[in-house]
C-alpha angles and dihedrals in degrees: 000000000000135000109292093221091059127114100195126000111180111185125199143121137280116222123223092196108035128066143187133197115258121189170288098252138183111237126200094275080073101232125134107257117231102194131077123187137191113256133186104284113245115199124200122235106172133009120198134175143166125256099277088015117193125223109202110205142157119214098201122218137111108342148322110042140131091275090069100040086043102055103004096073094031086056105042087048080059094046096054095057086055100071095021080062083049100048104250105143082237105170109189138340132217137183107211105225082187082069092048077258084288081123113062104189113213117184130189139211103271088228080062097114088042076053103052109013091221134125110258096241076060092051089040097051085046091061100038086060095048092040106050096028079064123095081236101053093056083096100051119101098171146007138210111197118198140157122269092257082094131079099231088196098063114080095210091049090056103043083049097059097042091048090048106030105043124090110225106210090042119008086099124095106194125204126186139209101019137170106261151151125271102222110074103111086227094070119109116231088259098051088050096057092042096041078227117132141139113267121195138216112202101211107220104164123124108183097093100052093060138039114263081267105048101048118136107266134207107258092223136145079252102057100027114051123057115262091246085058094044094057106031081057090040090054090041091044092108098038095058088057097269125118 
């Protein structure tokens, strides 16, 4: 008897006094393991499957693979409710599979600083201690918070934002010792046996460095042509050879 839902269920027995060696094994940073290590044997006793059975796996390695899409969206869903339940004006979060979810991508309300009157390494610090103290957040290596002008989705958005928007002597809010995974290939020897290591917020916000009229604007077809151009080149779109 087995679930009726199920794909595959294999049934078997774990020794306690027999191994075997397992390894090595790819992990999501997407780097070739070089170690192998002996594990408790487990021996199969029955196999069963229904008729066009799936097998869901991930073969880890560089991005992007089903470890990213797997954990990285369930975990960021569960980061955003942490700092909304605190009343941070947080807008969407993102892990970038592009990153090996090593990036988690947090973007605020532009009216955050006409929200909340403080300086963003503040805004920043508030939502580092919310984020990596989380379940969630023990994963999260590093953060690039941005307001909600960019599609935190799109790669080249965010990379643009963190390349143009960033200071680089002082955009950064550092936090140390912190709960983390081991797995990252940066980690010392020491960070790895203690699950301690820094964690970083690049600051990327810009509302609290302009007045509300002066503030830094896409240069896009959207917000740099008047509305009359815009539509007289989006109804003759076609007929100038474009699709």
């Amino acid at each position: 008897m087995v679930p009726a839902t199920a794909e595959i269920v294999i049934e078997g027995h774990i020794a306690f006094n027999e191994e075997a060696m397992e390894g090595p094994m790819n992990e999501y940073p997407g780097y070739n393991a070089t170690d192998a290590s002996p594990k408790p044997l487990f021996t199969v006793s029955a196999i069963t499957y229904r008729d066009g059975a799936i097998l869901p796996a991930v073969a880890a390695g560089p991005p992007v693979e089903e470890d990213y899409t797997g954990t990285g969206t369930m975990h960021a869903a569960e980061i955003l409710y942490q700092p909304r339940q605190a009343g941070l004006p947080v807008a969407s979060t993102w892990f970038s599979y592009e990153s090996a979810v090593h990036w988690l991508i947090v973007s605020v309300r532009q009216d955050w600083y006409e929200i909340l009157n403080i300086h963003s390494g503040e805004l920043a610090q508030r939502i580092g201690d919310i984020v990596f103290a989380g379940k969630a957040g023990f994963g999260v290596p590093k953060v690039l918070l941005v307001e909600d002008d960019i599609d935190i989705t799109d790669v080249n958005e965010v990379v643009w934002a963190f390349a143009t928007r960033t200071h680089p002597e002082h955009g950064e809010v550092h936090f140390p010792a912190k709960p983390t995974a081991a797995l990252s290939v940066y980690l010392d020897e020491q960070e790895q046996h203690t699950y301690r290591a820094g964690k970083v917020i690049y600051n990327c916000l810009l509302a609290d460095q302009f007045p509300t009229d002066k503030r830094p604007v896409k240069g896009t077809f959207e917000n740099g042509w008047p509305a009359d151009v815009q539509q007289r080149v989006l109804a003759n779109w076609q007929s100038y050879g474009y699709r």
